[in-house]
C-alpha cells in the first residue's frame, strides 16, 4: 500500500470516528435536554413544597405557578404529560395554578392562533372548562384528554368524549363558548393571550 492510500484510509477512519462521536453527542444532547427540563421543574416543585412547609401555621398563601400552551400541538401534549400533570399531582393544593394560551392579539379585538381558527376554538373550550371547573384535577384531566388527540381538536366527538370521561357538562361548555354570539369566549381567549404576551415581555426586560 503506497503513502497516498494509507493517508486516504487514515483520513477516512478519522472521519468515521468523528462522525460517530458527533452522533453520540447529538443523541446524548437529545436525552439530556429533556432530563434537564424535568430536573429543573422538580427542583421548582421542591422549592414550592419547602416554602409551603415552613410558611408557618395559619399561612394559606398559594404559590403562583403558570404555564403557557397552545391546544393543537404535540409539545403541549408532552409538556402536560411529562411536566405539568406530574408536578400538579404533588403540589396542586399549594399553588395558584394558571394555564394561559399563546397567540397574537389583533387590532380588531380578535386573536390569531398559530394553527388557525380551529386551535382558537380549542383554546376557548379549554378556557371555558377551567372557568366552569376550577379544580385542576377536573380541568387538567379534561385538557389532557383533548390534547392526547390534539389533531382532532375541537371536533365535537372528541370534546364530548372527554367531557363525559371527566364529568363535565358539555352543554355548559358550549354555552360558555357561544355566549354573546361568541364574544364571551373570544374575550377569555384574548385576555389569556394578552397575559402570555405581557409575561413574555416582562421576562425579556428583566
mmCIF file with all atom_site columns, C-alpha atoms in Angstrom:
data_model
loop_
_atom_site.group_PDB
_atom_site.id
_atom_site.type_symbol
_atom_site.label_atom_id
_atom_site.label_alt_id
_atom_site.label_comp_id
_atom_site.label_asym_id
_atom_site.label_entity_id
_atom_site.label_seq_id
_atom_site.pdbx_PDB_ins_code
_atom_site.Cartn_x
_atom_site.Cartn_y
_atom_site.Cartn_z
_atom_site.occupancy
_atom_site.B_iso_or_equiv
_atom_site.pdbx_formal_charge
_atom_site.auth_seq_id
_atom_site.auth_comp_id
_atom_site.auth_asym_id
_atom_site.auth_atom_id
_atom_site.pdbx_PDB_model_num
ATOM 1   C CA . UNK A 1 1   ? 0.000   0.000  0.000  1.00 0.00 ? 1   UNK A CA 1
ATOM 2   C CA . UNK A 1 2   ? 1.521   3.338  -1.027 1.00 0.00 ? 2   UNK A CA 1
ATOM 3   C CA . UNK A 1 3   ? 1.587   6.502  1.059  1.00 0.00 ? 3   UNK A CA 1
ATOM 4   C CA . UNK A 1 4   ? -1.442  8.063  -0.634 1.00 0.00 ? 4   UNK A CA 1
ATOM 5   C CA . UNK A 1 5   ? -3.631  5.030  0.096  1.00 0.00 ? 5   UNK A CA 1
ATOM 6   C CA . UNK A 1 6   ? -2.510  4.958  3.724  1.00 0.00 ? 6   UNK A CA 1
ATOM 7   C CA . UNK A 1 7   ? -3.244  8.661  4.066  1.00 0.00 ? 7   UNK A CA 1
ATOM 8   C CA . UNK A 1 8   ? -6.690  8.251  2.480  1.00 0.00 ? 8   UNK A CA 1
ATOM 9   C CA . UNK A 1 9   ? -7.522  5.359  4.794  1.00 0.00 ? 9   UNK A CA 1
ATOM 10  C CA . UNK A 1 10  ? -6.327  7.347  7.785  1.00 0.00 ? 10  UNK A CA 1
ATOM 11  C CA . UNK A 1 11  ? -8.495  10.313 6.851  1.00 0.00 ? 11  UNK A CA 1
ATOM 12  C CA . UNK A 1 12  ? -11.492 8.039  6.242  1.00 0.00 ? 12  UNK A CA 1
ATOM 13  C CA . UNK A 1 13  ? -11.069 6.310  9.604  1.00 0.00 ? 13  UNK A CA 1
ATOM 14  C CA . UNK A 1 14  ? -10.688 9.622  11.374 1.00 0.00 ? 14  UNK A CA 1
ATOM 15  C CA . UNK A 1 15  ? -13.832 10.959 9.657  1.00 0.00 ? 15  UNK A CA 1
ATOM 16  C CA . UNK A 1 16  ? -15.809 7.899  10.716 1.00 0.00 ? 16  UNK A CA 1
ATOM 17  C CA . UNK A 1 17  ? -14.642 8.267  14.310 1.00 0.00 ? 17  UNK A CA 1
ATOM 18  C CA . UNK A 1 18  ? -15.503 11.970 14.250 1.00 0.00 ? 18  UNK A CA 1
ATOM 19  C CA . UNK A 1 19  ? -18.932 11.283 12.732 1.00 0.00 ? 19  UNK A CA 1
ATOM 20  C CA . UNK A 1 20  ? -19.617 8.577  15.299 1.00 0.00 ? 20  UNK A CA 1
ATOM 21  C CA . UNK A 1 21  ? -18.525 10.895 18.090 1.00 0.00 ? 21  UNK A CA 1
ATOM 22  C CA . UNK A 1 22  ? -20.765 13.714 16.838 1.00 0.00 ? 22  UNK A CA 1
ATOM 23  C CA . UNK A 1 23  ? -23.688 11.295 16.509 1.00 0.00 ? 23  UNK A CA 1
ATOM 24  C CA . UNK A 1 24  ? -23.179 10.141 20.095 1.00 0.00 ? 24  UNK A CA 1
ATOM 25  C CA . UNK A 1 25  ? -23.028 13.736 21.306 1.00 0.00 ? 25  UNK A CA 1
ATOM 26  C CA . UNK A 1 26  ? -26.216 14.544 19.401 1.00 0.00 ? 26  UNK A CA 1
ATOM 27  C CA . UNK A 1 27  ? -28.034 11.559 20.911 1.00 0.00 ? 27  UNK A CA 1
ATOM 28  C CA . UNK A 1 28  ? -26.758 12.459 24.372 1.00 0.00 ? 28  UNK A CA 1
ATOM 29  C CA . UNK A 1 29  ? -27.894 16.061 23.928 1.00 0.00 ? 29  UNK A CA 1
ATOM 30  C CA . UNK A 1 30  ? -31.396 14.969 22.875 1.00 0.00 ? 30  UNK A CA 1
ATOM 31  C CA . UNK A 1 31  ? -31.580 12.862 26.031 1.00 0.00 ? 31  UNK A CA 1
ATOM 32  C CA . UNK A 1 32  ? -30.047 15.357 28.437 1.00 0.00 ? 32  UNK A CA 1
ATOM 33  C CA . UNK A 1 33  ? -32.072 18.436 27.488 1.00 0.00 ? 33  UNK A CA 1
ATOM 34  C CA . UNK A 1 34  ? -35.486 16.931 28.363 1.00 0.00 ? 34  UNK A CA 1
ATOM 35  C CA . UNK A 1 35  ? -33.973 15.441 31.507 1.00 0.00 ? 35  UNK A CA 1
ATOM 36  C CA . UNK A 1 36  ? -32.601 18.846 32.481 1.00 0.00 ? 36  UNK A CA 1
ATOM 37  C CA . UNK A 1 37  ? -36.034 20.409 31.965 1.00 0.00 ? 37  UNK A CA 1
ATOM 38  C CA . UNK A 1 38  ? -37.617 17.759 34.180 1.00 0.00 ? 38  UNK A CA 1
ATOM 39  C CA . UNK A 1 39  ? -34.936 18.212 36.861 1.00 0.00 ? 39  UNK A CA 1
ATOM 40  C CA . UNK A 1 40  ? -35.459 21.980 36.873 1.00 0.00 ? 40  UNK A CA 1
ATOM 41  C CA . UNK A 1 41  ? -39.223 21.569 37.166 1.00 0.00 ? 41  UNK A CA 1
ATOM 42  C CA . UNK A 1 42  ? -38.844 19.068 40.003 1.00 0.00 ? 42  UNK A CA 1
ATOM 43  C CA . UNK A 1 43  ? -36.473 21.474 41.730 1.00 0.00 ? 43  UNK A CA 1
ATOM 44  C CA . UNK A 1 44  ? -39.142 24.150 41.404 1.00 0.00 ? 44  UNK A CA 1
ATOM 45  C CA . UNK A 1 45  ? -41.726 21.776 42.854 1.00 0.00 ? 45  UNK A CA 1
ATOM 46  C CA . UNK A 1 46  ? -39.373 21.024 45.748 1.00 0.00 ? 46  UNK A CA 1
ATOM 47  C CA . UNK A 1 47  ? -38.896 24.742 46.394 1.00 0.00 ? 47  UNK A CA 1
ATOM 48  C CA . UNK A 1 48  ? -42.665 25.251 46.397 1.00 0.00 ? 48  UNK A CA 1
ATOM 49  C CA . UNK A 1 49  ? -43.131 22.370 48.835 1.00 0.00 ? 49  UNK A CA 1
ATOM 50  C CA . UNK A 1 50  ? -40.329 23.643 51.066 1.00 0.00 ? 50  UNK A CA 1
ATOM 51  C CA . UNK A 1 51  ? -41.657 27.197 51.159 1.00 0.00 ? 51  UNK A CA 1
ATOM 52  C CA . UNK A 1 52  ? -45.159 25.964 51.899 1.00 0.00 ? 52  UNK A CA 1
ATOM 53  C CA . UNK A 1 53  ? -43.999 23.603 54.644 1.00 0.00 ? 53  UNK A CA 1
ATOM 54  C CA . UNK A 1 54  ? -42.103 26.278 56.533 1.00 0.00 ? 54  UNK A CA 1
ATOM 55  C CA . UNK A 1 55  ? -44.502 29.148 55.928 1.00 0.00 ? 55  UNK A CA 1
ATOM 56  C CA . UNK A 1 56  ? -45.839 28.707 59.434 1.00 0.00 ? 56  UNK A CA 1
ATOM 57  C CA . UNK A 1 57  ? -49.225 27.776 60.897 1.00 0.00 ? 57  UNK A CA 1
ATOM 58  C CA . UNK A 1 58  ? -52.227 29.605 59.572 1.00 0.00 ? 58  UNK A CA 1
ATOM 59  C CA . UNK A 1 59  ? -50.476 30.684 56.366 1.00 0.00 ? 59  UNK A CA 1
ATOM 60  C CA . UNK A 1 60  ? -52.670 29.828 53.393 1.00 0.00 ? 60  UNK A CA 1
ATOM 61  C CA . UNK A 1 61  ? -50.850 31.778 50.687 1.00 0.00 ? 61  UNK A CA 1
ATOM 62  C CA . UNK A 1 62  ? -50.660 29.811 47.450 1.00 0.00 ? 62  UNK A CA 1
ATOM 63  C CA . UNK A 1 63  ? -47.510 29.994 45.364 1.00 0.00 ? 63  UNK A CA 1
ATOM 64  C CA . UNK A 1 64  ? -48.149 31.270 41.804 1.00 0.00 ? 64  UNK A CA 1
ATOM 65  C CA . UNK A 1 65  ? -47.493 28.667 39.109 1.00 0.00 ? 65  UNK A CA 1
ATOM 66  C CA . UNK A 1 66  ? -48.237 29.406 35.477 1.00 0.00 ? 66  UNK A CA 1
ATOM 67  C CA . UNK A 1 67  ? -47.906 27.576 32.159 1.00 0.00 ? 67  UNK A CA 1
ATOM 68  C CA . UNK A 1 68  ? -48.444 28.873 28.628 1.00 0.00 ? 68  UNK A CA 1
ATOM 69  C CA . UNK A 1 69  ? -49.596 26.479 25.907 1.00 0.00 ? 69  UNK A CA 1
ATOM 70  C CA . UNK A 1 70  ? -51.432 26.057 22.605 1.00 0.00 ? 70  UNK A CA 1
ATOM 71  C CA . UNK A 1 71  ? -54.052 23.363 22.245 1.00 0.00 ? 71  UNK A CA 1
ATOM 72  C CA . UNK A 1 72  ? -53.193 21.766 18.881 1.00 0.00 ? 72  UNK A CA 1
ATOM 73  C CA . UNK A 1 73  ? -49.541 20.972 19.473 1.00 0.00 ? 73  UNK A CA 1
ATOM 74  C CA . UNK A 1 74  ? -47.545 17.814 20.295 1.00 0.00 ? 74  UNK A CA 1
ATOM 75  C CA . UNK A 1 75  ? -45.216 19.847 22.512 1.00 0.00 ? 75  UNK A CA 1
ATOM 76  C CA . UNK A 1 76  ? -48.203 20.801 24.658 1.00 0.00 ? 76  UNK A CA 1
ATOM 77  C CA . UNK A 1 77  ? -49.168 17.138 24.940 1.00 0.00 ? 77  UNK A CA 1
ATOM 78  C CA . UNK A 1 78  ? -45.650 16.219 26.045 1.00 0.00 ? 78  UNK A CA 1
ATOM 79  C CA . UNK A 1 79  ? -45.377 19.130 28.482 1.00 0.00 ? 79  UNK A CA 1
ATOM 80  C CA . UNK A 1 80  ? -48.705 18.262 30.091 1.00 0.00 ? 80  UNK A CA 1
ATOM 81  C CA . UNK A 1 81  ? -47.926 14.568 30.331 1.00 0.00 ? 81  UNK A CA 1
ATOM 82  C CA . UNK A 1 82  ? -44.305 14.772 31.447 1.00 0.00 ? 82  UNK A CA 1
ATOM 83  C CA . UNK A 1 83  ? -44.089 18.031 33.396 1.00 0.00 ? 83  UNK A CA 1
ATOM 84  C CA . UNK A 1 84  ? -47.305 19.824 34.314 1.00 0.00 ? 84  UNK A CA 1
ATOM 85  C CA . UNK A 1 85  ? -49.504 16.913 35.404 1.00 0.00 ? 85  UNK A CA 1
ATOM 86  C CA . UNK A 1 86  ? -46.811 15.174 37.498 1.00 0.00 ? 86  UNK A CA 1
ATOM 87  C CA . UNK A 1 87  ? -45.999 18.488 39.177 1.00 0.00 ? 87  UNK A CA 1
ATOM 88  C CA . UNK A 1 88  ? -49.634 19.299 39.883 1.00 0.00 ? 88  UNK A CA 1
ATOM 89  C CA . UNK A 1 89  ? -50.220 15.868 41.384 1.00 0.00 ? 89  UNK A CA 1
ATOM 90  C CA . UNK A 1 90  ? -47.670 16.799 44.032 1.00 0.00 ? 90  UNK A CA 1
ATOM 91  C CA . UNK A 1 91  ? -48.453 20.457 44.704 1.00 0.00 ? 91  UNK A CA 1
ATOM 92  C CA . UNK A 1 92  ? -51.963 21.202 43.419 1.00 0.00 ? 92  UNK A CA 1
ATOM 93  C CA . UNK A 1 93  ? -53.118 22.271 46.884 1.00 0.00 ? 93  UNK A CA 1
ATOM 94  C CA . UNK A 1 94  ? -50.092 24.526 47.390 1.00 0.00 ? 94  UNK A CA 1
ATOM 95  C CA . UNK A 1 95  ? -50.144 26.567 44.184 1.00 0.00 ? 95  UNK A CA 1
ATOM 96  C CA . UNK A 1 96  ? -52.335 29.081 42.413 1.00 0.00 ? 96  UNK A CA 1
ATOM 97  C CA . UNK A 1 97  ? -52.122 27.435 39.008 1.00 0.00 ? 97  UNK A CA 1
ATOM 98  C CA . UNK A 1 98  ? -52.845 29.397 35.844 1.00 0.00 ? 98  UNK A CA 1
ATOM 99  C CA . UNK A 1 99  ? -52.917 27.982 32.338 1.00 0.00 ? 99  UNK A CA 1
ATOM 100 C CA . UNK A 1 100 ? -52.767 30.579 29.582 1.00 0.00 ? 100 UNK A CA 1
ATOM 101 C CA . UNK A 1 101 ? -52.530 30.426 25.834 1.00 0.00 ? 101 UNK A CA 1
ATOM 102 C CA . UNK A 1 102 ? -50.089 31.587 23.197 1.00 0.00 ? 102 UNK A CA 1
ATOM 103 C CA . UNK A 1 103 ? -51.272 33.638 20.242 1.00 0.00 ? 103 UNK A CA 1
ATOM 104 C CA . UNK A 1 104 ? -51.317 37.120 18.763 1.00 0.00 ? 104 UNK A CA 1
ATOM 105 C CA . UNK A 1 105 ? -53.839 39.823 19.718 1.00 0.00 ? 105 UNK A CA 1
ATOM 106 C CA . UNK A 1 106 ? -55.183 41.660 16.671 1.00 0.00 ? 106 UNK A CA 1
ATOM 107 C CA . UNK A 1 107 ? -56.286 45.257 16.239 1.00 0.00 ? 107 UNK A CA 1
ATOM 108 C CA . UNK A 1 108 ? -59.978 44.345 15.892 1.00 0.00 ? 108 UNK A CA 1
ATOM 109 C CA . UNK A 1 109 ? -60.183 42.855 19.408 1.00 0.00 ? 109 UNK A CA 1
ATOM 110 C CA . UNK A 1 110 ? -59.629 39.407 17.964 1.00 0.00 ? 110 UNK A CA 1
ATOM 111 C CA . UNK A 1 111 ? -56.754 36.955 18.118 1.00 0.00 ? 111 UNK A CA 1
ATOM 112 C CA . UNK A 1 112 ? -54.667 34.867 15.772 1.00 0.00 ? 112 UNK A CA 1
ATOM 113 C CA . UNK A 1 113 ? -53.694 31.343 16.779 1.00 0.00 ? 113 UNK A CA 1
ATOM 114 C CA . UNK A 1 114 ? -50.655 29.533 15.439 1.00 0.00 ? 114 UNK A CA 1
ATOM 115 C CA . UNK A 1 115 ? -52.667 26.638 13.999 1.00 0.00 ? 115 UNK A CA 1
ATOM 116 C CA . UNK A 1 116 ? -55.608 28.684 12.812 1.00 0.00 ? 116 UNK A CA 1
ATOM 117 C CA . UNK A 1 117 ? -59.233 29.161 13.898 1.00 0.00 ? 117 UNK A CA 1
ATOM 118 C CA . UNK A 1 118 ? -59.685 25.544 14.980 1.00 0.00 ? 118 UNK A CA 1
ATOM 119 C CA . UNK A 1 119 ? -56.939 25.999 17.563 1.00 0.00 ? 119 UNK A CA 1
ATOM 120 C CA . UNK A 1 120 ? -58.563 29.220 18.771 1.00 0.00 ? 120 UNK A CA 1
ATOM 121 C CA . UNK A 1 121 ? -61.788 27.280 19.272 1.00 0.00 ? 121 UNK A CA 1
ATOM 122 C CA . UNK A 1 122 ? -59.924 24.541 21.129 1.00 0.00 ? 122 UNK A CA 1
ATOM 123 C CA . UNK A 1 123 ? -58.294 27.125 23.372 1.00 0.00 ? 123 UNK A CA 1
ATOM 124 C CA . UNK A 1 124 ? -61.697 28.668 24.135 1.00 0.00 ? 124 UNK A CA 1
ATOM 125 C CA . UNK A 1 125 ? -63.188 25.276 25.010 1.00 0.00 ? 125 UNK A CA 1
ATOM 126 C CA . UNK A 1 126 ? -60.335 24.614 27.426 1.00 0.00 ? 126 UNK A CA 1
ATOM 127 C CA . UNK A 1 127 ? -60.616 28.083 28.961 1.00 0.00 ? 127 UNK A CA 1
ATOM 128 C CA . UNK A 1 128 ? -64.346 27.565 29.474 1.00 0.00 ? 128 UNK A CA 1
ATOM 129 C CA . UNK A 1 129 ? -63.621 24.250 31.177 1.00 0.00 ? 129 UNK A CA 1
ATOM 130 C CA . UNK A 1 130 ? -61.194 25.967 33.525 1.00 0.00 ? 130 UNK A CA 1
ATOM 131 C CA . UNK A 1 131 ? -63.676 28.726 34.304 1.00 0.00 ? 131 UNK A CA 1
ATOM 132 C CA . UNK A 1 132 ? -66.572 26.339 34.943 1.00 0.00 ? 132 UNK A CA 1
ATOM 133 C CA . UNK A 1 133 ? -64.485 23.711 36.746 1.00 0.00 ? 133 UNK A CA 1
ATOM 134 C CA . UNK A 1 134 ? -61.666 25.499 38.600 1.00 0.00 ? 134 UNK A CA 1
ATOM 135 C CA . UNK A 1 135 ? -60.492 22.307 40.308 1.00 0.00 ? 135 UNK A CA 1
ATOM 136 C CA . UNK A 1 136 ? -57.246 21.393 38.471 1.00 0.00 ? 136 UNK A CA 1
ATOM 137 C CA . UNK A 1 137 ? -57.973 17.691 38.918 1.00 0.00 ? 137 UNK A CA 1
ATOM 138 C CA . UNK A 1 138 ? -61.007 18.143 36.673 1.00 0.00 ? 138 UNK A CA 1
ATOM 139 C CA . UNK A 1 139 ? -59.971 20.780 34.162 1.00 0.00 ? 139 UNK A CA 1
ATOM 140 C CA . UNK A 1 140 ? -56.435 19.470 33.631 1.00 0.00 ? 140 UNK A CA 1
ATOM 141 C CA . UNK A 1 141 ? -57.774 15.959 33.171 1.00 0.00 ? 141 UNK A CA 1
ATOM 142 C CA . UNK A 1 142 ? -60.186 17.233 30.530 1.00 0.00 ? 142 UNK A CA 1
ATOM 143 C CA . UNK A 1 143 ? -57.488 19.290 28.796 1.00 0.00 ? 143 UNK A CA 1
ATOM 144 C CA . UNK A 1 144 ? -55.078 16.352 28.809 1.00 0.00 ? 144 UNK A CA 1
ATOM 145 C CA . UNK A 1 145 ? -57.782 14.138 27.328 1.00 0.00 ? 145 UNK A CA 1
ATOM 146 C CA . UNK A 1 146 ? -58.225 16.584 24.452 1.00 0.00 ? 146 UNK A CA 1
ATOM 147 C CA . UNK A 1 147 ? -54.512 17.113 23.984 1.00 0.00 ? 147 UNK A CA 1
ATOM 148 C CA . UNK A 1 148 ? -53.769 13.400 23.652 1.00 0.00 ? 148 UNK A CA 1
ATOM 149 C CA . UNK A 1 149 ? -55.760 13.577 20.407 1.00 0.00 ? 149 UNK A CA 1
ATOM 150 C CA . UNK A 1 150 ? -54.751 17.148 19.556 1.00 0.00 ? 150 UNK A CA 1
ATOM 151 C CA . UNK A 1 151 ? -55.060 16.874 15.732 1.00 0.00 ? 151 UNK A CA 1
ATOM 152 C CA . UNK A 1 152 ? -58.823 16.419 16.209 1.00 0.00 ? 152 UNK A CA 1
ATOM 153 C CA . UNK A 1 153 ? -59.368 19.442 18.468 1.00 0.00 ? 153 UNK A CA 1
ATOM 154 C CA . UNK A 1 154 ? -62.080 20.882 18.500 1.00 0.00 ? 154 UNK A CA 1
ATOM 155 C CA . UNK A 1 155 ? -64.125 18.130 16.842 1.00 0.00 ? 155 UNK A CA 1
ATOM 156 C CA . UNK A 1 156 ? -67.411 17.558 18.616 1.00 0.00 ? 156 UNK A CA 1
ATOM 157 C CA . UNK A 1 157 ? -66.941 13.818 19.148 1.00 0.00 ? 157 UNK A CA 1
ATOM 158 C CA . UNK A 1 158 ? -63.604 14.324 20.899 1.00 0.00 ? 158 UNK A CA 1
ATOM 159 C CA . UNK A 1 159 ? -64.874 17.136 23.116 1.00 0.00 ? 159 UNK A CA 1
ATOM 160 C CA . UNK A 1 160 ? -67.985 15.178 24.096 1.00 0.00 ? 160 UNK A CA 1
ATOM 161 C CA . UNK A 1 161 ? -65.995 12.017 24.873 1.00 0.00 ? 161 UNK A CA 1
ATOM 162 C CA . UNK A 1 162 ? -63.534 13.909 27.075 1.00 0.00 ? 162 UNK A CA 1
ATOM 163 C CA . UNK A 1 163 ? -66.347 15.803 28.788 1.00 0.00 ? 163 UNK A CA 1
ATOM 164 C CA . UNK A 1 164 ? -68.109 12.541 29.572 1.00 0.00 ? 164 UNK A CA 1
ATOM 165 C CA . UNK A 1 165 ? -64.894 10.971 30.862 1.00 0.00 ? 165 UNK A CA 1
ATOM 166 C CA . UNK A 1 166 ? -64.265 13.842 33.277 1.00 0.00 ? 166 UNK A CA 1
ATOM 167 C CA . UNK A 1 167 ? -67.856 14.555 34.344 1.00 0.00 ? 167 UNK A CA 1
ATOM 168 C CA . UNK A 1 168 ? -68.007 17.901 32.559 1.00 0.00 ? 168 UNK A CA 1
ATOM 169 C CA . UNK A 1 169 ? -71.308 19.309 31.328 1.00 0.00 ? 169 UNK A CA 1
ATOM 170 C CA . UNK A 1 170 ? -70.819 19.710 27.587 1.00 0.00 ? 170 UNK A CA 1
ATOM 171 C CA . UNK A 1 171 ? -73.847 21.993 27.359 1.00 0.00 ? 171 UNK A CA 1
ATOM 172 C CA . UNK A 1 172 ? -72.283 24.387 29.852 1.00 0.00 ? 172 UNK A CA 1
ATOM 173 C CA . UNK A 1 173 ? -69.059 24.386 27.826 1.00 0.00 ? 173 UNK A CA 1
ATOM 174 C CA . UNK A 1 174 ? -70.981 25.154 24.640 1.00 0.00 ? 174 UNK A CA 1
ATOM 175 C CA . UNK A 1 175 ? -72.939 27.930 26.328 1.00 0.00 ? 175 UNK A CA 1
ATOM 176 C CA . UNK A 1 176 ? -69.736 29.483 27.646 1.00 0.00 ? 176 UNK A CA 1
ATOM 177 C CA . UNK A 1 177 ? -68.032 29.376 24.252 1.00 0.00 ? 177 UNK A CA 1
ATOM 178 C CA . UNK A 1 178 ? -71.084 30.711 22.381 1.00 0.00 ? 178 UNK A CA 1
ATOM 179 C CA . UNK A 1 179 ? -72.269 33.311 24.901 1.00 0.00 ? 179 UNK A CA 1
ATOM 180 C CA . UNK A 1 180 ? -72.932 36.750 23.415 1.00 0.00 ? 180 UNK A CA 1
ATOM 181 C CA . UNK A 1 181 ? -72.512 35.352 19.906 1.00 0.00 ? 181 UNK A CA 1
ATOM 182 C CA . UNK A 1 182 ? -69.058 34.069 20.794 1.00 0.00 ? 182 UNK A CA 1
ATOM 183 C CA . UNK A 1 183 ? -67.805 37.349 22.225 1.00 0.00 ? 183 UNK A CA 1
ATOM 184 C CA . UNK A 1 184 ? -67.502 35.943 25.743 1.00 0.00 ? 184 UNK A CA 1
ATOM 185 C CA . UNK A 1 185 ? -65.318 33.004 24.740 1.00 0.00 ? 185 UNK A CA 1
ATOM 186 C CA . UNK A 1 186 ? -63.227 35.211 22.484 1.00 0.00 ? 186 UNK A CA 1
ATOM 187 C CA . UNK A 1 187 ? -62.781 37.605 25.391 1.00 0.00 ? 187 UNK A CA 1
ATOM 188 C CA . UNK A 1 188 ? -61.497 34.776 27.577 1.00 0.00 ? 188 UNK A CA 1
ATOM 189 C CA . UNK A 1 189 ? -59.005 33.821 24.897 1.00 0.00 ? 189 UNK A CA 1
ATOM 190 C CA . UNK A 1 190 ? -57.875 37.355 24.187 1.00 0.00 ? 190 UNK A CA 1
ATOM 191 C CA . UNK A 1 191 ? -57.308 38.053 27.886 1.00 0.00 ? 191 UNK A CA 1
ATOM 192 C CA . UNK A 1 192 ? -55.371 34.808 28.214 1.00 0.00 ? 192 UNK A CA 1
ATOM 193 C CA . UNK A 1 193 ? -53.185 35.553 25.196 1.00 0.00 ? 193 UNK A CA 1
ATOM 194 C CA . UNK A 1 194 ? -52.604 39.087 26.437 1.00 0.00 ? 194 UNK A CA 1
ATOM 195 C CA . UNK A 1 195 ? -51.473 37.653 29.767 1.00 0.00 ? 195 UNK A CA 1
ATOM 196 C CA . UNK A 1 196 ? -48.965 35.439 27.960 1.00 0.00 ? 196 UNK A CA 1
ATOM 197 C CA . UNK A 1 197 ? -47.756 38.382 25.873 1.00 0.00 ? 197 UNK A CA 1
ATOM 198 C CA . UNK A 1 198 ? -47.315 40.542 28.971 1.00 0.00 ? 198 UNK A CA 1
ATOM 199 C CA . UNK A 1 199 ? -45.416 37.799 30.788 1.00 0.00 ? 199 UNK A CA 1
ATOM 200 C CA . UNK A 1 200 ? -43.149 37.271 27.791 1.00 0.00 ? 200 UNK A CA 1
ATOM 201 C CA . UNK A 1 201 ? -42.408 40.994 27.569 1.00 0.00 ? 201 UNK A CA 1
ATOM 202 C CA . UNK A 1 202 ? -41.671 41.136 31.288 1.00 0.00 ? 202 UNK A CA 1
ATOM 203 C CA . UNK A 1 203 ? -39.171 38.277 31.052 1.00 0.00 ? 203 UNK A CA 1
ATOM 204 C CA . UNK A 1 204 ? -37.487 39.965 28.095 1.00 0.00 ? 204 UNK A CA 1
ATOM 205 C CA . UNK A 1 205 ? -36.980 43.206 30.004 1.00 0.00 ? 205 UNK A CA 1
ATOM 206 C CA . UNK A 1 206 ? -35.882 41.560 33.276 1.00 0.00 ? 206 UNK A CA 1
#
